[in-house]
Amino acid sequence: MNPLDTPIEFLKGVGPARSELMRTEMGVRTFGDLLHYYPFRHIDRSKFYKISEINPEANMVQVKGKFKRIDSIGAKRAVRMVGQFVDDEGGQLEVAWFRSLTWIKQSIKTETEYVLFGKPGEYKGKIQMTHPEIELAESFNQPLKGGLEGVYSTTEKLKARRLDSRAIRKLMETLLPHVMNQINESLPGYIRKRQELLPRSKALKSIHFPSNSEELCAAQRTLKFEELFYMQMRLMNIKAKRNKEIPGQVFGAVGDHFNTFYKSHLPFQLTEAQKRVIKEIRKDTASGIQMNRLLQGDVGSGKTVVALLCALIAIDNGFQAAIMAPTEILAQQHYESIFDLLSEMHINVALLTGSSKTAYRKKLHANLENGQIHILIGTHALLEDKVKFHNLGFVVIDEQHRFGVAQRSKLWRKNKIPPHVLVMTATPIPRTLAMTVYGDLDVSVIDELPPGRKPIKTVHMRDSNRLKVFGFMREEIKKGRQVYVVYPLIEESEAFDYKDLMDGYESIVRAFPIPEYQVSIVHGKMKPEDKDFEMKRFAEAKTQIMVATTVIEVGVNVPNASVMVIESAERFGLSQLHQLRGRVGRGAEQSFCILMTGNKLSNEGRKRISTMCETNDGFRISEVDLKLRGPGDLMGTQQSGLIDFNIADLVKDTEILEKSREEATYIFDHDPELKHEQLALVKTHLTLLMKRKPNWGRIS
Ligand code: ADP
Ligand code: MG
């Protein structure tokens, strides 16, 4: 057996009880696992603080000195020991122990020099350290193994078994000699040389026991590179396999439907970006390989018409198309706008949502199966087993971040040969994430807005300025514009938020009285018919103000609405704010977004608001969002597993990610089968990795 696979209980100093704990608490089962349990930071143990300079807010500090006295304080269960520790310069520190008191009493002596290491705090105005690491200065003074010492994360349960950071470090010292000569190189020499990386065994040793900070940096860089490189290799491998194994429908020609629509019914000129994306899709769908493409385009960039034109190509080739939207309102809106656009053409468009009636459904199911319906638009309802297509060739998933992985894969099973899939999103994904989470998809970007749009002006207003905001709303309404007022509705505190919304609605109705003003309201608790009725009234400009929750976040298109007021804006995430703002600025007039907040803002809240005021660029906003929230939160729990790195950090390691991607791309462009002997070790390593983790490649 490879020593790296040895169960951890056989490491000296571990044993059965600790090994069980290491498995559950640290995820460490084998020698190899422990080797890859890296310190989360390193501290400079060659440096001593003067006690007089310690600030109670400081992180870990190290001091040298003697105990003047150690006392037992309190009685029975509240008993503790407190020592007065003094350094050379007379600075004084209090040390408190609550556990292991007998051991302290027996072993800690006054007038002996010790080195203490721990996190300082403050207790009754004095600097205090509780349960510091403690070592005889005499033994400490022996030449250090390295200036830098790794700190390992532990838990209360581990500490209760005396597995603190220090103990883990001891285990690591025991471990290394057993495994050092078993560590195989994972990167070809030419990559290591070009990227200035350490040999793998050297990197692994140095990450645990670096002799100085340069060596530590090189070790971190090497291990991060390796991790990111193999993540890329894996994604590219999945994509290459899919291209080989999964055939696609062939849309051989562009026909009458497309051409007639393009020449005679398209109400505007396509932007260059739209044309480019259609060409990209056109190429994919003619290739005989299933398309899996992500289309990113900021709100209002005109993704719908791109989807429609491609659906027409599918129809020209005898296939049906489906467009799936995350909400009923949006599905309805897609249906209406596509129905209108195609009104003079002989194409059957149908709508299917959760609220479609039984009799209608029956007929629809039949017409879908016999191929009479060409384009089906709807919500999750499209995924039901009863919905069977005659010949589904093209699927559009709008605003995919609302759809789960499992739901998407369900669409695949509707055909023997899977349809081409176009995933559209207006939530820009930072480049680093696009390269990782969606690394196996092809990506198209619409990076241009239709002409004539004015950038939305965004301002931040305190609640105390509400009357001013109302005044502004009146002016805009007088000019014939319409206004959204959006309230947060966050599930956990729904009753509370709901009250906010209703109070807000009432104050608006009071400030904007009938008959001069008409106010609509839409929220999640309303019946779908009522929601639709209100949305329609607003879309037809029969009401001037729409008070709503975030149900209007995605996709809704009322070009005459030019003011978006967001209440309690500090409670929304950046991407949500950006989405909401995207509801205005769709017509030719100047649009405005007003972010209302209370007076008190957290730092993060302030950053979000100021970012919104500074830029309309969805990509820039997503980068800030990534920095504020971290990749896990950004992608939602479902996908966060894909970006669970051991050492790499998608926010900080962009440069290493780019470099590793370049190397991986080069390999796949030149030798996708990894036949070259220089790549033998890459192949071995990759095969191992592909076996180990579930295949999460089919995320589309
Ligand atoms: P999104 O990308 O946010 O889904 P939509 O597809 O809803 O954007 O398009 C927003 C609006 O822009 C729609 O009213 C649409 O008709 C219009 N539009 C799309 N493309 C163009 C274009 N090339 N020129 C002018 N208007 C366009
Ligand atoms: Mg849209």
XYZ file of C-alpha atoms and ligand atoms in Angstrom:
728
model
C 0.000 0.000 0.000
C 1.092 3.512 -0.708
C 2.103 5.044 2.646
C -0.033 8.036 1.790
C -3.095 5.786 2.014
C -2.216 4.524 5.489
C -5.122 5.151 7.873
C -4.304 8.064 10.118
C -4.775 6.055 13.299
C -1.449 4.372 12.605
C 0.479 7.589 12.855
C 2.392 7.743 16.110
C 0.495 9.945 18.528
C -2.921 9.463 16.933
C -4.610 6.168 17.846
C -8.244 5.117 17.432
C -10.057 7.814 19.451
C -8.197 10.760 17.994
C -8.351 9.302 14.492
C -12.144 9.166 14.663
C -12.182 12.806 15.705
C -9.740 13.779 12.989
C -11.996 12.137 10.465
C -15.161 13.905 11.571
C -13.672 17.241 12.520
C -10.857 17.656 10.010
C -11.888 15.327 7.210
C -8.557 13.561 7.627
C -8.584 9.790 7.127
C -5.142 8.982 5.818
C -1.527 10.102 5.965
C -2.097 11.778 2.630
C -5.081 13.725 3.925
C -3.067 15.045 6.823
C -0.272 16.073 4.490
C -2.796 18.209 2.623
C -4.187 19.754 5.779
C -2.398 23.052 5.310
C -1.926 25.759 7.904
C -4.368 28.617 7.337
C -1.733 31.118 8.338
C 1.812 31.393 9.569
C 3.259 33.371 12.397
C 6.683 34.651 12.951
C 7.905 32.858 16.055
C 11.252 34.564 15.974
C 9.659 37.802 17.004
C 8.909 38.783 20.607
C 6.547 41.546 21.592
C 7.175 43.953 24.418
C 4.247 43.613 26.785
C 3.955 47.382 26.980
C 3.313 47.450 23.233
C 0.550 44.864 23.150
C -2.801 46.064 22.057
C -5.727 43.950 23.275
C -7.144 43.887 19.742
C -3.967 42.312 18.382
C -3.847 38.874 16.882
C -1.528 36.236 18.285
C 1.533 37.585 20.043
C 4.591 36.038 21.582
C 6.228 37.316 24.759
C 9.154 36.212 26.930
C 9.335 36.695 30.707
C 8.677 35.266 34.139
C 5.708 34.721 36.408
C 5.933 36.900 39.511
C 3.146 34.942 41.169
C 0.403 32.469 40.359
C -2.776 32.419 42.446
C -5.781 30.235 42.729
C -8.880 32.417 42.646
C -12.568 31.714 43.331
C -14.109 28.604 44.804
C -15.428 25.269 43.627
C -16.731 25.348 40.087
C -15.677 28.944 39.517
C -12.089 28.322 40.508
C -9.398 29.541 38.170
C -5.719 30.376 38.251
C -4.270 33.736 37.497
C -0.606 34.468 36.957
C 1.196 37.812 36.820
C 3.687 37.641 33.958
C 6.418 40.242 33.610
C 8.918 40.786 30.826
C 12.466 42.219 30.892
C 11.248 45.743 30.710
C 8.737 45.369 33.511
C 5.659 45.207 31.301
C 2.972 43.191 33.023
C 0.381 40.793 31.684
C -2.247 38.658 33.374
C -2.564 35.019 32.400
C -5.711 33.075 33.256
C -6.423 29.348 33.229
C -9.794 27.735 33.682
C -8.863 24.164 32.895
C -5.973 21.801 33.637
C -5.439 23.621 36.910
C -3.645 20.789 38.665
C -1.183 20.542 35.841
C -0.564 24.306 35.934
C -0.070 24.230 39.699
C 2.463 21.436 39.451
C 4.436 22.506 36.443
C 4.502 26.274 36.116
C 7.111 27.847 38.330
C 7.767 31.419 39.263
C 11.170 32.868 38.481
C 11.609 30.555 35.499
C 11.778 32.077 32.058
C 8.923 31.152 29.729
C 7.768 31.992 26.251
C 4.027 32.578 26.006
C 2.101 32.604 22.808
C -1.553 33.500 22.509
C -4.195 36.026 21.719
C -4.259 38.983 24.073
C -7.547 40.311 25.397
C -8.699 42.744 27.999
C -10.171 41.936 31.381
C -11.077 44.611 33.909
C -8.787 47.084 32.202
C -5.776 44.761 32.154
C -4.197 42.933 29.275
C -4.976 39.287 29.710
C -4.189 36.059 27.937
C -6.159 32.905 28.578
C -4.633 29.502 28.051
C -1.617 30.654 26.077
C 0.772 28.155 24.593
C 3.577 27.993 27.059
C 7.123 26.785 26.682
C 10.307 26.961 28.674
C 12.435 29.745 27.264
C 15.419 27.462 27.635
C 14.095 24.829 25.264
C 12.562 27.466 23.057
C 15.919 29.113 22.599
C 17.260 26.114 20.820
C 17.683 26.931 17.182
C 14.269 27.233 15.612
C 13.289 24.978 12.769
C 12.177 27.998 10.876
C 11.188 31.522 11.578
C 7.633 30.826 10.546
C 5.217 28.523 12.230
C 2.032 27.169 10.680
C -1.266 27.686 12.444
C -3.796 24.931 11.805
C -7.492 25.286 12.220
C -8.965 23.196 14.987
C -12.299 22.924 16.734
C -13.446 22.810 20.350
C -13.888 19.053 20.084
C -10.359 18.650 18.780
C -8.957 20.869 21.487
C -10.750 18.843 24.147
C -8.664 15.899 22.919
C -5.569 18.097 23.047
C -5.481 18.447 19.312
C -4.778 22.136 19.127
C -2.817 23.780 16.378
C 0.395 22.954 18.097
C -0.427 19.283 18.445
C -1.352 19.098 14.797
C 1.991 20.640 13.973
C 3.681 17.952 16.065
C 1.793 15.266 14.133
C 2.944 16.886 10.929
C 6.549 16.651 12.115
C 6.040 12.949 12.758
C 4.310 12.474 9.438
C 6.702 14.117 7.029
C 9.594 11.639 7.228
C 7.152 8.776 6.494
C 5.797 10.299 3.343
C 8.435 12.601 1.933
C 9.878 10.125 -0.529
C 6.403 9.064 -1.670
C 5.422 12.428 -3.026
C 5.167 12.344 -6.783
C 5.531 15.314 -9.007
C 2.204 16.400 -10.462
C 3.274 19.106 -12.885
C 5.534 18.629 -15.887
C 8.976 20.151 -15.577
C 8.398 22.623 -18.364
C 5.399 24.123 -16.555
C 7.219 24.271 -13.235
C 10.092 26.025 -14.897
C 7.977 28.481 -16.833
C 5.776 29.311 -13.862
C 8.657 29.328 -11.378
C 7.174 26.664 -9.154
C 8.819 24.475 -6.541
C 9.085 20.717 -6.820
C 5.956 19.280 -5.253
C 7.670 17.601 -2.303
C 9.528 20.778 -1.503
C 6.295 22.784 -1.674
C 4.486 20.392 0.647
C 7.290 20.461 3.156
C 7.580 24.214 3.041
C 3.897 24.912 3.417
C 4.075 23.208 6.810
C 7.582 24.203 7.823
C 8.826 27.177 5.825
C 12.246 28.487 6.691
C 11.383 31.995 5.612
C 8.633 33.974 4.002
C 9.999 33.725 0.439
C 9.962 29.990 0.679
C 6.441 30.061 2.080
C 5.221 32.243 -0.779
C 6.763 29.941 -3.355
C 5.185 26.920 -1.679
C 1.766 28.539 -1.577
C 2.017 29.601 -5.169
C 3.010 26.098 -6.239
C 0.163 24.396 -4.422
C -2.391 26.953 -5.545
C -1.221 26.589 -9.090
C -1.489 22.841 -8.912
C -5.006 23.001 -7.514
C -6.267 25.516 -10.060
C -4.484 23.829 -12.936
C -6.153 20.509 -12.231
C -9.518 22.144 -11.759
C -9.129 23.583 -15.259
C -7.852 20.312 -16.655
C -10.854 18.547 -15.216
C -13.334 20.963 -16.729
C -11.639 20.839 -20.099
C -11.559 17.082 -19.953
C -15.281 16.950 -19.205
C -15.978 19.285 -22.079
C -13.803 17.338 -24.481
C -15.488 14.085 -23.490
C -18.924 15.552 -23.906
C -18.055 16.873 -27.319
C -16.932 13.434 -28.292
C -19.706 11.436 -26.717
C -22.821 13.532 -26.953
C -24.092 14.153 -30.436
C -26.208 17.170 -31.203
C -29.020 17.908 -33.580
C -27.763 19.439 -36.774
C -29.327 22.707 -37.839
C -27.959 22.535 -41.340
C -29.469 25.618 -42.917
C -31.021 28.951 -42.180
C -34.461 28.948 -43.789
C -37.542 30.972 -44.527
C -38.720 31.584 -41.002
C -35.470 33.155 -39.963
C -35.007 35.119 -43.149
C -38.553 36.440 -43.347
C -38.521 37.512 -39.744
C -35.110 39.104 -40.032
C -36.000 41.035 -43.177
C -39.602 41.957 -42.562
C -40.554 41.826 -38.897
C -37.564 42.604 -36.741
C -38.422 46.080 -35.435
C -34.843 47.261 -35.019
C -31.292 46.703 -36.207
C -29.370 44.148 -34.209
C -26.356 45.414 -32.346
C -22.976 44.096 -33.454
C -22.761 42.092 -30.236
C -26.121 40.451 -30.904
C -25.026 39.532 -34.419
C -21.786 38.061 -33.159
C -23.563 35.911 -30.587
C -26.043 34.620 -33.159
C -23.114 33.631 -35.359
C -21.501 31.783 -32.458
C -24.700 29.890 -31.769
C -25.234 29.256 -35.442
C -21.825 27.644 -35.677
C -22.425 25.432 -32.630
C -25.822 24.230 -33.739
C -24.547 23.218 -37.164
C -21.623 21.249 -35.787
C -23.292 17.979 -34.823
C -22.169 18.371 -31.229
C -24.567 19.417 -28.542
C -24.278 23.094 -27.707
C -23.960 24.140 -24.078
C -23.594 27.854 -24.150
C -23.866 30.503 -21.517
C -25.027 33.863 -22.790
C -24.142 36.727 -20.515
C -25.543 40.126 -21.220
C -26.340 42.943 -18.917
C -29.972 43.801 -18.259
C -31.545 45.337 -21.332
C -28.842 44.173 -23.707
C -31.410 42.310 -25.825
C -30.926 38.640 -25.104
C -34.538 37.696 -25.828
C -34.409 38.525 -29.496
C -31.199 36.543 -29.870
C -32.944 33.557 -28.330
C -35.901 34.040 -30.638
C -33.810 34.241 -33.802
C -32.022 31.042 -32.849
C -35.346 29.356 -32.113
C -36.378 30.282 -35.659
C -33.324 28.515 -37.017
C -34.373 25.421 -35.060
C -37.856 25.644 -36.572
C -36.394 26.106 -40.044
C -34.713 22.750 -39.528
C -37.854 20.995 -38.421
C -37.341 21.240 -34.689
C -39.305 22.686 -31.806
C -37.924 25.201 -29.338
C -38.621 25.823 -25.660
C -37.993 28.913 -23.591
C -38.033 28.534 -19.861
C -38.329 31.479 -17.498
C -38.036 31.577 -13.731
C -41.379 33.231 -12.938
C -44.904 33.283 -14.329
C -44.796 36.997 -14.928
C -41.661 36.682 -16.963
C -42.902 33.680 -18.917
C -46.079 35.574 -19.686
C -44.074 38.574 -20.802
C -41.817 36.523 -23.050
C -44.893 34.887 -24.478
C -46.600 38.171 -25.236
C -43.618 39.877 -26.768
C -42.685 36.853 -28.895
C -46.308 36.329 -29.883
C -46.451 39.964 -31.044
C -43.176 39.778 -32.922
C -44.318 36.647 -34.738
C -47.911 37.744 -35.281
C -47.572 37.915 -39.038
C -45.784 34.624 -39.380
C -47.127 31.104 -39.426
C -45.530 29.986 -36.233
C -47.424 28.568 -33.267
C -46.315 29.843 -29.910
C -47.831 28.467 -26.711
C -47.569 29.286 -23.041
C -47.464 26.766 -20.218
C -47.237 27.745 -16.576
C -48.326 26.366 -13.242
C -51.643 28.119 -13.565
C -52.542 26.775 -17.007
C -55.966 25.074 -16.801
C -56.381 21.331 -17.229
C -58.396 21.403 -20.453
C -55.899 23.806 -22.030
C -53.020 21.623 -20.918
C -54.518 18.515 -22.456
C -54.805 20.158 -25.801
C -51.361 21.647 -25.459
C -49.783 18.288 -24.617
C -51.349 16.817 -27.725
C -50.263 19.639 -30.004
C -46.794 19.517 -28.597
C -46.481 15.826 -29.281
C -47.796 16.062 -32.792
C -45.443 18.920 -33.516
C -48.028 21.636 -34.158
C -46.616 23.887 -31.498
C -43.307 25.351 -32.629
C -42.263 27.357 -29.627
C -43.279 26.544 -26.077
C -42.703 29.220 -23.477
C -43.177 28.613 -19.784
C -41.946 28.111 -16.268
C -40.845 24.987 -14.376
C -44.071 23.506 -15.699
C -42.112 22.640 -18.860
C -40.167 20.086 -16.874
C -43.176 17.975 -15.919
C -43.096 14.435 -17.215
C -46.333 14.862 -19.122
C -44.794 17.524 -21.303
C -43.480 15.607 -24.298
C -42.142 17.189 -27.418
C -42.365 15.903 -30.933
C -38.854 16.978 -31.697
C -37.234 19.385 -29.268
C -34.085 20.874 -30.744
C -33.363 24.066 -28.888
C -33.835 25.056 -25.261
C -33.376 28.498 -23.818
C -33.097 28.889 -20.086
C -33.523 32.494 -19.100
C -32.032 33.782 -15.870
C -30.518 30.448 -14.983
C -29.402 31.362 -11.488
C -32.900 30.490 -10.352
C -32.760 27.028 -11.839
C -31.064 24.162 -10.096
C -28.638 21.792 -11.703
C -31.004 18.843 -11.428
C -33.819 20.746 -13.094
C -31.667 21.655 -16.029
C -30.489 18.135 -16.599
C -34.127 17.050 -16.650
C -34.564 18.804 -19.947
C -31.942 16.553 -21.436
C -34.069 13.528 -20.966
C -36.809 14.829 -23.178
C -35.028 13.574 -26.297
C -32.755 10.785 -27.418
C -30.438 13.306 -28.934
C -30.331 16.189 -26.474
C -31.409 19.642 -27.575
C -28.960 22.489 -27.800
C -28.996 24.486 -24.605
C -28.607 28.226 -24.281
C -28.435 29.486 -20.720
C -29.004 33.219 -20.485
C -28.136 35.387 -17.557
C -28.149 39.058 -16.802
C -26.262 38.478 -13.594
C -22.751 38.938 -14.819
C -20.398 36.374 -13.502
C -16.909 37.525 -12.605
C -14.336 36.147 -14.984
C -12.736 33.965 -12.372
C -16.023 32.285 -11.581
C -16.991 31.935 -15.202
C -13.706 30.124 -15.712
C -14.390 27.742 -12.870
C -18.037 27.079 -12.299
C -18.934 27.417 -15.959
C -15.562 26.351 -17.244
C -17.073 23.525 -19.239
C -19.602 25.749 -20.979
C -18.877 27.968 -23.902
C -19.507 31.560 -23.087
C -20.933 34.325 -25.257
C -21.168 37.887 -24.115
C -23.376 40.732 -25.301
C -21.261 43.650 -24.244
C -23.150 46.419 -25.947
C -26.508 48.021 -25.237
C -28.935 48.895 -28.038
C -28.282 52.435 -29.236
C -29.947 55.457 -27.708
C -29.993 54.251 -24.121
C -28.922 56.797 -21.556
C -27.022 55.494 -18.562
C -29.231 55.350 -15.483
C -28.484 57.990 -12.850
C -28.265 56.464 -9.413
C -28.443 58.397 -6.145
C -28.424 57.507 -2.491
C -31.114 59.110 -0.292
C -31.697 58.833 3.435
C -35.185 58.001 4.633
C -35.407 61.476 6.124
C -35.465 62.884 2.584
C -38.547 60.981 1.590
C -40.609 64.069 0.811
C -37.995 65.213 -1.634
C -38.139 61.820 -3.319
C -41.924 62.024 -3.520
C -41.568 65.468 -5.100
C -39.207 64.066 -7.699
C -41.586 61.205 -8.448
C -44.406 63.725 -9.052
C -42.256 65.644 -11.525
C -41.395 62.531 -13.489
C -44.992 61.332 -13.498
C -46.017 64.745 -14.787
C -43.691 64.148 -17.726
C -45.625 60.965 -18.441
C -43.203 58.506 -16.867
C -43.870 55.661 -14.483
C -42.244 54.711 -11.207
C -41.387 51.490 -9.389
C -41.117 51.445 -5.611
C -39.577 48.197 -4.403
C -39.512 46.758 -0.897
C -37.307 43.943 0.316
C -39.068 40.763 1.179
C -36.838 38.323 2.874
C -38.410 35.056 3.782
C -37.418 34.606 7.412
C -39.019 37.812 8.536
C -41.835 37.721 6.072
C -44.607 38.995 8.334
C -42.461 41.940 9.307
C -41.439 42.771 5.756
C -44.976 42.379 4.595
C -46.035 45.037 7.063
C -43.307 47.338 5.728
C -44.623 46.842 2.250
C -48.242 47.547 3.199
C -47.290 50.609 5.265
C -45.244 51.861 2.359
C -48.094 51.277 -0.026
C -50.467 53.229 2.192
C -48.149 56.169 2.552
C -47.720 56.280 -1.203
C -51.453 56.121 -1.819
C -51.833 59.016 0.634
C -49.088 61.056 -1.046
C -50.321 60.200 -4.539
C -54.115 60.336 -4.236
C -56.774 59.160 -6.673
C -57.961 60.332 -9.178
C -54.806 62.152 -10.199
C -52.656 59.093 -9.498
C -53.211 55.376 -9.789
C -51.037 53.009 -7.787
C -50.512 49.287 -8.431
C -49.215 46.763 -5.983
C -47.692 43.358 -6.662
C -46.292 40.896 -4.155
C -45.733 37.201 -3.756
C -48.795 36.534 -1.624
C -51.216 37.655 -4.308
C -53.034 35.228 -6.552
C -51.349 34.918 -9.942
C -54.428 36.386 -11.701
C -54.355 39.443 -9.472
C -50.638 39.864 -9.974
C -51.026 39.637 -13.712
C -53.916 42.070 -13.649
C -51.846 44.647 -11.763
C -48.767 44.098 -13.917
C -50.849 44.549 -17.011
C -52.382 47.786 -15.746
C -48.914 49.113 -15.105
C -47.540 47.890 -18.421
C -50.429 49.614 -20.186
C -49.661 52.814 -18.254
C -53.041 52.789 -16.548
C -51.224 53.165 -13.247
C -48.218 55.406 -12.711
C -46.677 53.801 -9.663
C -45.931 50.159 -9.081
C -45.302 49.225 -5.462
C -43.771 45.799 -5.414
C -41.505 43.292 -3.790
C -38.648 41.730 -5.656
C -41.069 39.636 -7.701
C -40.375 42.208 -10.391
C -36.640 41.670 -10.130
C -36.156 39.551 -13.170
C -36.939 40.398 -16.726
C -40.017 42.581 -16.470
C -40.026 45.066 -19.293
C -41.974 48.326 -19.142
C -39.946 50.794 -21.203
C -41.946 53.803 -20.055
C -40.974 53.231 -16.413
C -38.025 55.495 -15.753
C -37.729 55.746 -11.980
C -36.795 52.909 -9.654
C -37.024 53.659 -5.944
C -35.551 50.904 -3.785
C -36.577 50.990 -0.142
C -34.199 49.676 2.557
C -31.654 49.329 -0.198
C -29.003 48.330 2.330
C -30.804 45.038 2.779
C -30.376 43.958 -0.835
C -27.369 42.243 -2.290
C -25.449 43.922 -5.087
C -26.590 41.658 -7.870
C -30.182 42.096 -6.764
C -29.834 45.868 -6.724
C -28.352 45.738 -10.187
C -31.175 43.538 -11.443
C -33.784 45.837 -9.965
C -32.160 48.883 -11.457
C -32.242 47.116 -14.799
C -36.040 47.416 -14.781
C -35.635 51.053 -15.767
C -33.506 52.600 -18.462
C -35.260 50.555 -21.133
C -36.728 53.445 -23.069
C -35.103 56.478 -24.605
C -35.673 58.837 -21.644
C -33.240 59.554 -18.845
C -33.887 57.031 -16.058
C -33.171 57.217 -12.363
C -32.543 54.795 -9.560
C -32.999 56.058 -6.008
C -31.544 53.952 -3.219
C -33.282 54.715 0.069
C -31.591 53.748 3.316
C -31.717 54.534 7.011
C -28.982 56.634 8.568
C -26.956 53.759 9.913
C -25.142 51.603 7.405
C -22.703 48.766 7.870
C -19.400 49.073 6.025
C -20.473 46.467 3.579
C -23.856 48.129 3.055
C -22.129 51.426 2.395
C -19.809 49.783 -0.117
C -22.727 48.241 -1.953
C -24.600 51.530 -2.154
C -21.555 53.488 -3.288
C -20.718 50.885 -5.932
C -24.228 51.193 -7.326
C -23.935 54.973 -7.437
C -20.569 54.794 -9.190
C -21.214 52.360 -11.997
C -23.816 50.792 -14.263
C -21.400 48.128 -15.421
C -22.691 44.741 -14.345
C -19.284 43.117 -14.617
C -17.658 45.629 -12.337
C -20.494 45.220 -9.884
C -20.095 41.472 -9.900
C -16.387 41.798 -9.150
C -17.127 43.931 -6.098
C -19.813 41.468 -5.085
C -17.356 38.612 -5.311
C -14.932 40.476 -3.073
C -17.599 41.342 -0.525
C -19.342 38.023 -0.345
C -16.868 35.423 -1.477
C -17.450 32.901 -4.228
C -19.526 30.445 -2.189
C -22.243 32.950 -1.403
C -22.224 34.292 -4.885
C -23.003 30.998 -6.492
C -25.435 29.693 -3.907
C -24.915 26.540 -1.912
C -25.777 24.298 -4.802
C -22.747 25.227 -6.774
C -20.380 26.217 -4.007
C -19.011 22.679 -3.948
C -17.438 23.357 -7.299
C -15.323 26.110 -5.892
C -14.331 24.460 -2.666
C -10.617 24.808 -2.864
C -8.127 23.560 -0.372
C -5.698 26.425 -0.744
C -6.605 28.523 -3.774
C -8.812 31.562 -3.339
C -10.815 32.769 -6.297
C -10.841 36.330 -5.059
C -7.137 36.669 -4.384
C -5.546 34.255 -6.792
C -6.817 35.600 -10.087
C -3.337 35.855 -11.503
C -2.465 32.239 -10.708
C -5.838 31.159 -12.079
C -5.175 32.892 -15.387
C -1.709 31.348 -15.659
C -2.967 27.879 -14.840
C -5.729 28.279 -17.382
C -3.243 29.282 -20.053
C -1.201 26.145 -19.396
C -4.271 23.892 -19.364
C -5.668 25.451 -22.528
C -2.358 25.021 -24.287
C -2.340 21.340 -23.441
C -5.912 20.802 -24.607
C -5.339 22.706 -27.797
C -2.259 20.694 -28.709
C -2.611 17.314 -27.121
C -6.121 16.696 -25.758
C -5.427 12.992 -25.289
C -2.330 13.772 -23.212
C -0.214 11.462 -25.332
C 3.088 13.259 -25.059
C 5.407 11.646 -22.560
C 5.925 14.925 -20.741
C 2.242 14.781 -19.908
C 2.232 11.225 -18.599
C 2.169 12.375 -15.017
C -0.578 14.851 -15.776
C -2.618 12.041 -17.236
C -2.118 9.826 -14.201
C -2.978 12.604 -11.823
C -6.037 13.647 -13.787
C -7.372 10.111 -14.081
C -7.071 9.809 -10.328
C -8.918 13.061 -9.775
C -11.677 12.226 -12.219
C -12.325 9.018 -10.339
C -12.293 10.545 -6.926
C -14.981 13.182 -7.223
C -18.477 12.817 -8.640
C -18.934 13.990 -12.163
C -20.281 17.471 -11.739
C -19.550 18.337 -15.301
C -23.060 18.078 -16.545
C -24.285 21.200 -14.958
C -26.237 22.297 -17.946
P -32.494 41.409 -21.615
O -31.174 41.131 -22.218
O -32.397 42.121 -20.322
O -33.378 40.189 -21.537
P -34.442 42.232 -23.487
O -34.241 41.111 -24.401
O -35.652 42.216 -22.618
O -33.184 42.433 -22.591
O -34.398 43.570 -24.339
C -34.635 44.804 -23.749
C -35.353 45.719 -24.707
O -34.491 46.100 -25.759
C -36.550 45.102 -25.359
O -37.575 46.044 -25.372
C -36.079 44.768 -26.766
O -37.118 44.789 -27.694
C -35.104 45.874 -27.016
N -34.035 45.563 -27.971
C -33.362 44.400 -28.062
N -32.420 44.466 -29.017
C -32.487 45.716 -29.548
C -31.767 46.405 -30.578
N -30.794 45.815 -31.246
N -32.118 47.678 -30.842
C -33.098 48.275 -30.150
N -33.813 47.682 -29.181
C -33.526 46.424 -28.872
Mg -34.397 39.101 -20.223
